[in-house]
Coordinates of C-alpha atoms in Angstrom, one line a residue:
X1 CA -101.0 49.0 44.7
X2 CA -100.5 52.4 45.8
X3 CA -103.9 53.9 44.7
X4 CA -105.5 50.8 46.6
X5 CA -103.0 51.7 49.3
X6 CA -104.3 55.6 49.2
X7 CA -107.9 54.8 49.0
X8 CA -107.9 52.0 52.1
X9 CA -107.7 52.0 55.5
X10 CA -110.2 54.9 55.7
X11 CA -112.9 55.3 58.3
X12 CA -115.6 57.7 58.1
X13 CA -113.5 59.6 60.9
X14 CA -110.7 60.0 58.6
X15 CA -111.6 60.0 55.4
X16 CA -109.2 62.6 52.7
X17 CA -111.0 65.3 51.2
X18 CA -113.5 64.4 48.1
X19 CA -110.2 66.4 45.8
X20 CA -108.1 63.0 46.8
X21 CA -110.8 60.8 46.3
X22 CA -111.7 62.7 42.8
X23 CA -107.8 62.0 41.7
X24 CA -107.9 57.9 43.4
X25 CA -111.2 57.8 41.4
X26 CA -109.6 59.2 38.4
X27 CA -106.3 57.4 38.2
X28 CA -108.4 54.3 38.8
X29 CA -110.6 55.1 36.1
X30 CA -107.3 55.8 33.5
X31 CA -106.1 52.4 34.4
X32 CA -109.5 50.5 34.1
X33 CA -109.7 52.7 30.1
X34 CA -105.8 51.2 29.6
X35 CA -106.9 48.1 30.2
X36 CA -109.7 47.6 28.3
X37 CA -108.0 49.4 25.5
X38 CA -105.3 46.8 25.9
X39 CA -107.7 43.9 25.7
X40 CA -109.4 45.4 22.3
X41 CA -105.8 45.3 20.9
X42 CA -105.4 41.8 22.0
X43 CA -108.4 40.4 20.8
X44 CA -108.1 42.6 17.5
X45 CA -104.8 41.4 16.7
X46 CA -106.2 37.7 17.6
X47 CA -109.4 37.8 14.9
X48 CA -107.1 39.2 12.2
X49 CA -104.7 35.9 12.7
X50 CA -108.0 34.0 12.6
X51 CA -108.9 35.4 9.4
X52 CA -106.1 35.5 7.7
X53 CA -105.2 31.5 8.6
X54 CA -108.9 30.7 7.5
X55 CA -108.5 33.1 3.7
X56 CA -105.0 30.5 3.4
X57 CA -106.7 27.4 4.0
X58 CA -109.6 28.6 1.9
X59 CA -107.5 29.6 -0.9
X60 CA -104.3 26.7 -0.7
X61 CA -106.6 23.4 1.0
X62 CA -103.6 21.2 0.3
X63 CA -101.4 23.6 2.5
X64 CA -103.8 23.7 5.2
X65 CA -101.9 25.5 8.6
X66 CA -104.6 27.0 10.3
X67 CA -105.0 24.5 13.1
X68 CA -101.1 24.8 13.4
X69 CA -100.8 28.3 14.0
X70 CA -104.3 28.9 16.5
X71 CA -102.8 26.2 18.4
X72 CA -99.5 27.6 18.9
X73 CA -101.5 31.3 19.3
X74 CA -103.6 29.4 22.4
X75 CA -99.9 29.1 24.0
X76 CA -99.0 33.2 23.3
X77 CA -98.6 35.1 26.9
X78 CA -100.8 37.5 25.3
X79 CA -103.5 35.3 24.4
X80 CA -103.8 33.2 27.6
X81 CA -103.0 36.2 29.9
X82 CA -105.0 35.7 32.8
X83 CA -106.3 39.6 34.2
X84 CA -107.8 38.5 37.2
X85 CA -105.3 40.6 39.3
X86 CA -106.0 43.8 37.2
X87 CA -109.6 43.3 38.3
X88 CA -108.7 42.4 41.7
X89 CA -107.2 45.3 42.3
X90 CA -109.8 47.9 40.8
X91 CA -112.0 46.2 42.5
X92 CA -110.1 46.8 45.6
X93 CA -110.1 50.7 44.7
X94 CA -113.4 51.3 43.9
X95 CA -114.7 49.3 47.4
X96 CA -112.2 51.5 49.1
X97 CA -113.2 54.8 47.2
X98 CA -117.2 53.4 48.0
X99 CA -116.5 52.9 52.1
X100 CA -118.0 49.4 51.3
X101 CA -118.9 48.0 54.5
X102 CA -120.8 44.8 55.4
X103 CA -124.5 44.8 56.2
X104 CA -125.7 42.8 59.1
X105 CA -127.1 39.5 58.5
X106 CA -130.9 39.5 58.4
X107 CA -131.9 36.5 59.7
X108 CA -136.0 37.8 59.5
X109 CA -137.3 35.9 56.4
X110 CA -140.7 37.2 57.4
X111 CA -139.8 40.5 55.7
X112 CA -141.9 40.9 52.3
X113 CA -139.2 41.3 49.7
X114 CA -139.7 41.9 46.1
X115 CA -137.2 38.7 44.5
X116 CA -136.1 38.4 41.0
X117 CA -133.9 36.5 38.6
X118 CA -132.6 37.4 35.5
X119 CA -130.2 36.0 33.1
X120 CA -128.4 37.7 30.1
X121 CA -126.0 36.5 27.5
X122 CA -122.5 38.7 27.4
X123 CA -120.5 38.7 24.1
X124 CA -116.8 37.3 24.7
X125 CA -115.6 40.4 23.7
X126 CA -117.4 42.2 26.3
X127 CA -116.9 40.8 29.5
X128 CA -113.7 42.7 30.6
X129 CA -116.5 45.5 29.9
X130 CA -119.2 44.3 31.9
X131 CA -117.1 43.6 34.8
X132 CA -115.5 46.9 34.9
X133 CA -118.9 48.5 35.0
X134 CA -120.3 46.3 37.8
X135 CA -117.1 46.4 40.3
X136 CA -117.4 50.2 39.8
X137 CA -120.5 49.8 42.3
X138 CA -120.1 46.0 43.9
X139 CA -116.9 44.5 45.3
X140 CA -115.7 41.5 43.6
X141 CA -115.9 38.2 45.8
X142 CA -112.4 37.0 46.1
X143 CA -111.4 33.4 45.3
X144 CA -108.4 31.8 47.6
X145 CA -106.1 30.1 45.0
X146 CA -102.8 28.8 45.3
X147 CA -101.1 31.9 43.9
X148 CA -102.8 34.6 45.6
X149 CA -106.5 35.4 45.1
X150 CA -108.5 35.8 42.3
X151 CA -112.0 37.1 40.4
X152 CA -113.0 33.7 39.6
X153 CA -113.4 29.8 40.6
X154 CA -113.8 27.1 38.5
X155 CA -117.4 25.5 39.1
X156 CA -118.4 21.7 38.1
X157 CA -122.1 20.8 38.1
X158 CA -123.1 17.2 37.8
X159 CA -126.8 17.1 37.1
X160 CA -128.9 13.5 37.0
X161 CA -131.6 12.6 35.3
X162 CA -133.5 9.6 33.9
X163 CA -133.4 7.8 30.6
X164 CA -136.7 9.5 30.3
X165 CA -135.2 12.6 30.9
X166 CA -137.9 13.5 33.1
X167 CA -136.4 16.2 35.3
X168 CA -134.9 17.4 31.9
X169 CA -138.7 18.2 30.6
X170 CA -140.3 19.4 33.9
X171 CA -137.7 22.1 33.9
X172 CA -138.4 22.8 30.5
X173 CA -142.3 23.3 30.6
X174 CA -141.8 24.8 33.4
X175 CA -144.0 22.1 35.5
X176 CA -145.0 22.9 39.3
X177 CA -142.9 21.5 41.4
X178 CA -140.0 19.9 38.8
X179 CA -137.2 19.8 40.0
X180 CA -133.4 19.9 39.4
X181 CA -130.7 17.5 40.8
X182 CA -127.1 17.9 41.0
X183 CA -123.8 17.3 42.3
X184 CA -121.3 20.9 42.7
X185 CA -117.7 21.0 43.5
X186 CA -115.5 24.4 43.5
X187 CA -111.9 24.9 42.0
X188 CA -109.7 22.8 39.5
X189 CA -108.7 19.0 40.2
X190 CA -110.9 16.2 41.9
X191 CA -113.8 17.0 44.0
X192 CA -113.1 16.7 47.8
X193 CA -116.4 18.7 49.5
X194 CA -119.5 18.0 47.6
X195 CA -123.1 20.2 47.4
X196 CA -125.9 18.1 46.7
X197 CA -128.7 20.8 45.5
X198 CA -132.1 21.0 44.6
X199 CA -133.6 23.5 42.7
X200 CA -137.6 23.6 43.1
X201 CA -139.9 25.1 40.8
X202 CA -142.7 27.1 42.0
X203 CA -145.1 29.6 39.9
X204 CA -144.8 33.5 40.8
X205 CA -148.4 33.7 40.7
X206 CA -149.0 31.2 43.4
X207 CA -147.2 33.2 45.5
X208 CA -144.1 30.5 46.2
X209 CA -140.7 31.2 45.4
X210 CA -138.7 28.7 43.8
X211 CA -136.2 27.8 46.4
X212 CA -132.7 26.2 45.8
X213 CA -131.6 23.4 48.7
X214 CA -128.6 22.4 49.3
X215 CA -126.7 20.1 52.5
X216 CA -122.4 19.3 52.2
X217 CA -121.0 16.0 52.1
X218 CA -117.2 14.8 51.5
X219 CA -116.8 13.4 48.1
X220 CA -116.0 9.7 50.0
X221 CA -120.0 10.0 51.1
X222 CA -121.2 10.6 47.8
X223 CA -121.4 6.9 47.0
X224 CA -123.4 6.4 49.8
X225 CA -125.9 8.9 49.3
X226 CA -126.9 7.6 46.0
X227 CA -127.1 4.3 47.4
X228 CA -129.4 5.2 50.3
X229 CA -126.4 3.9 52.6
X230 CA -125.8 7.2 54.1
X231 CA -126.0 7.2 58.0
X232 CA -128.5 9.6 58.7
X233 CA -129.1 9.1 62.1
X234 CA -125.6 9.0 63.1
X235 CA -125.0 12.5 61.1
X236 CA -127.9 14.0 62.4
X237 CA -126.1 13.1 66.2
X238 CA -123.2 14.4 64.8
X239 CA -124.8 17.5 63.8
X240 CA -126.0 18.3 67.1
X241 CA -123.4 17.7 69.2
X242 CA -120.5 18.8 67.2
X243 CA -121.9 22.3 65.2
X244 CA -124.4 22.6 68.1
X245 CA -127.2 23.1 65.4
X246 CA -130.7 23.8 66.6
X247 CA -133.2 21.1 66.7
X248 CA -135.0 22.5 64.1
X249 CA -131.8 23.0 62.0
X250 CA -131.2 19.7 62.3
X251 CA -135.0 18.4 61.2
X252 CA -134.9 20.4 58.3
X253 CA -131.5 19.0 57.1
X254 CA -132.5 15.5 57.5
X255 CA -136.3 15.9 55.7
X256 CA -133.9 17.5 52.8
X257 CA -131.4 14.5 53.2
X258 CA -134.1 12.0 53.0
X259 CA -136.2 13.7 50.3
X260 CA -132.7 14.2 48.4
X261 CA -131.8 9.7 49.0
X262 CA -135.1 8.6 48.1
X263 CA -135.6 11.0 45.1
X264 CA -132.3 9.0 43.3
X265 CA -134.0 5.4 43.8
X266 CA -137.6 6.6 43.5
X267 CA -137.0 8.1 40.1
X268 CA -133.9 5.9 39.4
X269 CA -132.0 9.3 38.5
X270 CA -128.1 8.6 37.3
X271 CA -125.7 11.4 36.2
X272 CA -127.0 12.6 32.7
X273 CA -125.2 16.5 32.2
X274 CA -122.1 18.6 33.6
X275 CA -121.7 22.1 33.3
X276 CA -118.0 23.7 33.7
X277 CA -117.7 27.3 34.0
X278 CA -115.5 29.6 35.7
X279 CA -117.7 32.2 38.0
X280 CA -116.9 35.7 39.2
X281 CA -119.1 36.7 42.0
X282 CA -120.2 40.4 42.8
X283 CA -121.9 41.4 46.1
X284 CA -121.3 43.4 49.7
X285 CA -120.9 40.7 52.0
X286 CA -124.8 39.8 53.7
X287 CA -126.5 42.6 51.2
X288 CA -128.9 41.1 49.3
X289 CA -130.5 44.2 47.2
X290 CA -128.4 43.3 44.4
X291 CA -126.3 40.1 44.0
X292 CA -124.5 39.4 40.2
X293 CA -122.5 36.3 38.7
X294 CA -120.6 36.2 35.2
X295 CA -119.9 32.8 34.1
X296 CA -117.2 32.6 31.7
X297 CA -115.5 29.8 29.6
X298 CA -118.9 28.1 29.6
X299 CA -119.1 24.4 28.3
X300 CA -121.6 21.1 29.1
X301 CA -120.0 17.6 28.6
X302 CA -122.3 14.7 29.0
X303 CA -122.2 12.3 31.7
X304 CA -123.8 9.5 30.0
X305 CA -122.2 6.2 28.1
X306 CA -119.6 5.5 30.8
X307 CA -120.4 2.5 33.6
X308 CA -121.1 4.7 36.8
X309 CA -120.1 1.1 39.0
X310 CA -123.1 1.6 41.5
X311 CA -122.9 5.2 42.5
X312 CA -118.7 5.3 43.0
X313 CA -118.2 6.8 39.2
X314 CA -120.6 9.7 39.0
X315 CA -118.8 12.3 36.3
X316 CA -116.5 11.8 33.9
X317 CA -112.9 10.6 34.2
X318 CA -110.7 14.0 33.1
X319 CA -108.2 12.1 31.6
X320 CA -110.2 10.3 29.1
X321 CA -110.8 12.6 26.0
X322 CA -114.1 13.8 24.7
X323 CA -116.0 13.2 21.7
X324 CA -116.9 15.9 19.4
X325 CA -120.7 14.9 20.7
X326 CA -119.9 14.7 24.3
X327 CA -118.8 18.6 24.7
X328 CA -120.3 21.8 23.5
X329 CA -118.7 25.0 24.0
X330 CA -121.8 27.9 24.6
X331 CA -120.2 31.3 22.6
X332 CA -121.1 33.4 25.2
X333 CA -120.7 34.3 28.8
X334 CA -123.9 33.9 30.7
X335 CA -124.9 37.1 33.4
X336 CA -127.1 36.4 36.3
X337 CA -128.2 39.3 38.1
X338 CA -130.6 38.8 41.6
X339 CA -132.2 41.8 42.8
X340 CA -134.1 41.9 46.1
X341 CA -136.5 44.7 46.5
X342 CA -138.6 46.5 49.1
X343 CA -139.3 49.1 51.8
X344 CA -137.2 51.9 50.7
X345 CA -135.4 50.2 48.0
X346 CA -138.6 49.4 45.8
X347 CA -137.0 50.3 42.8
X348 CA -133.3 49.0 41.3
X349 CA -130.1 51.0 41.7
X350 CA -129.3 53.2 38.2
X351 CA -126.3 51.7 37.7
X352 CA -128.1 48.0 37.4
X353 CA -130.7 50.1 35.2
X354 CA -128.0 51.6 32.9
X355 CA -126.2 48.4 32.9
X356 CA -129.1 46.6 31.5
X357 CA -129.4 49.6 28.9
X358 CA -125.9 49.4 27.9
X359 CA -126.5 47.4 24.9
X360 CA -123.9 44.9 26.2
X361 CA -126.4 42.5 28.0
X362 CA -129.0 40.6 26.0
X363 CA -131.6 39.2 28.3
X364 CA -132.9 35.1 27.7
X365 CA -136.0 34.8 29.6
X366 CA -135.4 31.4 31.8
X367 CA -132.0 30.5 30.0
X368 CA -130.7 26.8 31.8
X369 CA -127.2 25.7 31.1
X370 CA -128.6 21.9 32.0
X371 CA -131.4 22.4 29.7
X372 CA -129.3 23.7 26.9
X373 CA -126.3 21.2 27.0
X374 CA -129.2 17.9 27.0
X375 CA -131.1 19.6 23.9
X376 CA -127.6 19.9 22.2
X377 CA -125.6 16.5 23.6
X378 CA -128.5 14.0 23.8
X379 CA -130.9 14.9 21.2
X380 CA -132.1 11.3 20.8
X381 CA -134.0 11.9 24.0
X382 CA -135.5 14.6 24.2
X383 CA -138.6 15.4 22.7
X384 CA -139.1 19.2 23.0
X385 CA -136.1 21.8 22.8
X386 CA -135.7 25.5 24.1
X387 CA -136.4 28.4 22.1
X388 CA -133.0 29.9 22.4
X389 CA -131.5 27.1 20.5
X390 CA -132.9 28.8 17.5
X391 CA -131.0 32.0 17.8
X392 CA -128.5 32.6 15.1
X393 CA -125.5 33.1 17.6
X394 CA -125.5 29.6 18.8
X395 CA -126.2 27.7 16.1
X396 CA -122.7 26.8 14.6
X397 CA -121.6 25.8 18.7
X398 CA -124.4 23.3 18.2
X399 CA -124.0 22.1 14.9
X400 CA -120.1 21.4 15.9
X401 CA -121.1 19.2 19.0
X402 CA -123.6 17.0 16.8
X403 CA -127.0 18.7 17.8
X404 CA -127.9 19.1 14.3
X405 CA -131.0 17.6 14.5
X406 CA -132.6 20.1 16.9
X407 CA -132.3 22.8 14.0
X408 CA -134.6 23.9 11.3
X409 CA -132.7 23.7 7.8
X410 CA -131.4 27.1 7.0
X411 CA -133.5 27.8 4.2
X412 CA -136.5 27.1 6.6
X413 CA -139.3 29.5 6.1
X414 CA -139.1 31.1 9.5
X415 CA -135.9 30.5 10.7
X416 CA -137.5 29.2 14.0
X417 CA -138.7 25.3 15.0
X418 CA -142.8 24.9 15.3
X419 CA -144.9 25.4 18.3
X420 CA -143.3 27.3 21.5
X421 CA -140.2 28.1 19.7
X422 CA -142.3 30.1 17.1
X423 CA -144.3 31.9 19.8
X424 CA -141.2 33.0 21.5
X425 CA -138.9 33.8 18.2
X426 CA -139.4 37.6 19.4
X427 CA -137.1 36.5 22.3
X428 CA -134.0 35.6 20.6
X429 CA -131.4 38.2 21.2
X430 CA -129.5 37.3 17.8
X431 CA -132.0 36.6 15.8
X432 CA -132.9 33.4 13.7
X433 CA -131.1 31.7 10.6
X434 CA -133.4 33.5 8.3
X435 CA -133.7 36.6 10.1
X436 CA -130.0 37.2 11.7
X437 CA -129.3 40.4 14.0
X438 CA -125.2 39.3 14.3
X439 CA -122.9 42.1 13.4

């Protein structure tokens, strides 16, 4: 507190000498190296309990303790410490030591900017890593808990599809135009506001973005959305009068609105996939060169076999447990990072550049959460799968939640499953059964 202390409050009227900011840097820098060293110890110490449980079991089956002891491990201070206030804080430091200040929001979207996406997948043991490298250079967003503030909120995503699974396979071949549907809520408990989003798939070489829609309702209206018994008219008054919303505002919130109603009875779309993760954000507030999100603790549960009674059960009731086949846990976190290039900027910082180099991302050209957890939880219905599902670092997550099926055998001849996933067996960042790149 007293290094965040030293380094805030400054104004580029008053700012200390760079010898004071050299030592604030420094000190922060010691701390950051303590902590990580810290968090090698803990997960060190955590494997070798691991190991040694498993070589007992192994060796004395009828004495099996394992499960016991990881159990009781899972409720060690040390294991479940949560370090989102040690990032907090350094975050706070370096954002001071920067003189981060927020741009002004560009409302010109005629401006010809230069957009990309890219996701990577982050080892577990990494990610402490990762984050210290990126809130070196981009604030952390905070999240308002409860206790204080933290690095990260909990995110639920309910997505919907058909028994087809149409939306499932547009997204997958990557059709013009497919879509995704779902249903967000922020932070632990019950939902209370709701997102509906759309996520709209366009072709870089057309020229279009693919653009990502979204309008608020409270969770008490979500029933009558999906029933096309939400009062448009009366919202869009309501809109008006009460946000003072433009006209055209208001036009283009109802077209989505409508488009959004109909879609649900058109296609006959019901709630097929969740995805649970919790998110840290970076970015200077209303910048947009480069924007980053870490989701950690990563799992999909399916949303199918349970009666949805007409639109007013649409996820999963929390207290009911899951089957092994209804949840699989992904061993990685996911990075996404969003540049947005042009004018001066036509090229990305060297911090994103080294980051990217650091050996600590591993890039997965068009990864999808929804896509991955229907290939794994509802094989029955799908009738092409990803390519990543083939690399060697996922395999046993997928194997354990009853997604067998989507796998080649492990003495397959190339390791990979036929067609795309062959063309694309370059891409997998782990390797393949046959052909594994894991330490």
């Amino acid at each position: 507190a007293t290094v965040a202390n030293a380094a805030g409050g400054t104004s580029s009227q008053h700012r200390p000498d760079e010898a004071v900011f050299d030592r604030i840097r420094n000190q922060a820098d010691s701390v950051a190296k303590s902590f990580l060293t810290l968090e090698k110890y803990v997960n060190l110490n955590f494997m070798g309990f691991h190991k040694i449980l498993k070589k007992h079991d192994k060796n004395s089956p009828a004495h099996a303790c394992k499960q016991f002891y990881i159990n009781r491990m899972h409720n060690q201070a040390w294991v479940r410490g949560d370090y989102s206030d040690v990032v907090v804080r350094l975050s706070s430091v370096y954002s001071a030591l920067r003189n981060d200040q927020s741009a002004e929001e560009n409302k010109d979207a005629s401006q010809s900017f230069l957009r990309s996406t890219t996701k990577y997948w982050v080892r577990t043991e990494d990610v402490s890593k990762v984050k210290y490298a990126i809130l070196k250079h981009l604030p952390v967003f905070l999240q308002k808990t409860s206790t204080g503030e933290s690095d990260s909120q909990l995110t639920n995503s309910v997505y919907f599809d058909n028994d087809q699974l149409e939306l499932y396979h547009g997204r997958l071949d990557k059709s013009p135009g497919a879509i995704a549907y779902r249903l967000r809520w922020y932070g632990a408990g019950d939902p209370k506001i709701v997102f509906f989003e759309r996520k709209t798939h366009r072709d870089t070489w057309t020229g279009e973005a693919s653009v990502k829609e979204r309008f608020i309702v409270d969770e008490s209206e979500v029933k009558q959305v999906l029933n096309d018994k939400y009062p448009i008219d009366e919202k869009r008054k309501e809109m008006a009068k009460k946000k003072g919303a433009t006209e055209a505002e208001v036009d283009e919130w109802e077209t989505l609105v409508r488009e959004m109603v109909q879609v649900v009875q058109a296609k006959q779309l019901v709630p097929t996939m969740r995805t649970q993760y919790m998110r840290t954000a970076f970015q200077i507030p209303f910048d947009a060169t480069v924007r980053i999100s870490l989701d950690t603790n990563l799992c999909m549960i399916s949303e199918r076999g349970y009666n949805t009674e007409g639109g007013a059960k649409w996820f999963r009731d929390p207290e009911k447990p899951l089957e092994p086949n209804e949840i699989t846990r992904f061993p990685h976190a996911v990075l996404e990072v969003k540049l947005e290039l042009g004018g001066a900027n036509s090229e990305p910082p060297q911090w994103v550049t080294d980051l990217q180099n650091s050996g600590m991302l591993y890039e997965v050209h068009k990864f999808s959460k929804f896509i991955h957890g229907c290939a794994v939880l509802l094989p029955e219905y799908v009738r092409s799968v990803p390519y990543w599902v083939d690399d060697a670092s996922v395999r046993e997550s997928i194997i354990r939640s009853g997604g067998g099926r989507i796998l080649v055998k492990s003495d397959h001849d190339t390791g990979v499953g036929p067609g795309a996933n062959e063309m694309y067996n370059h891409l997998l960042p782990f390797g393949n059964v046959k052909e594994s790149k894991m330490d």
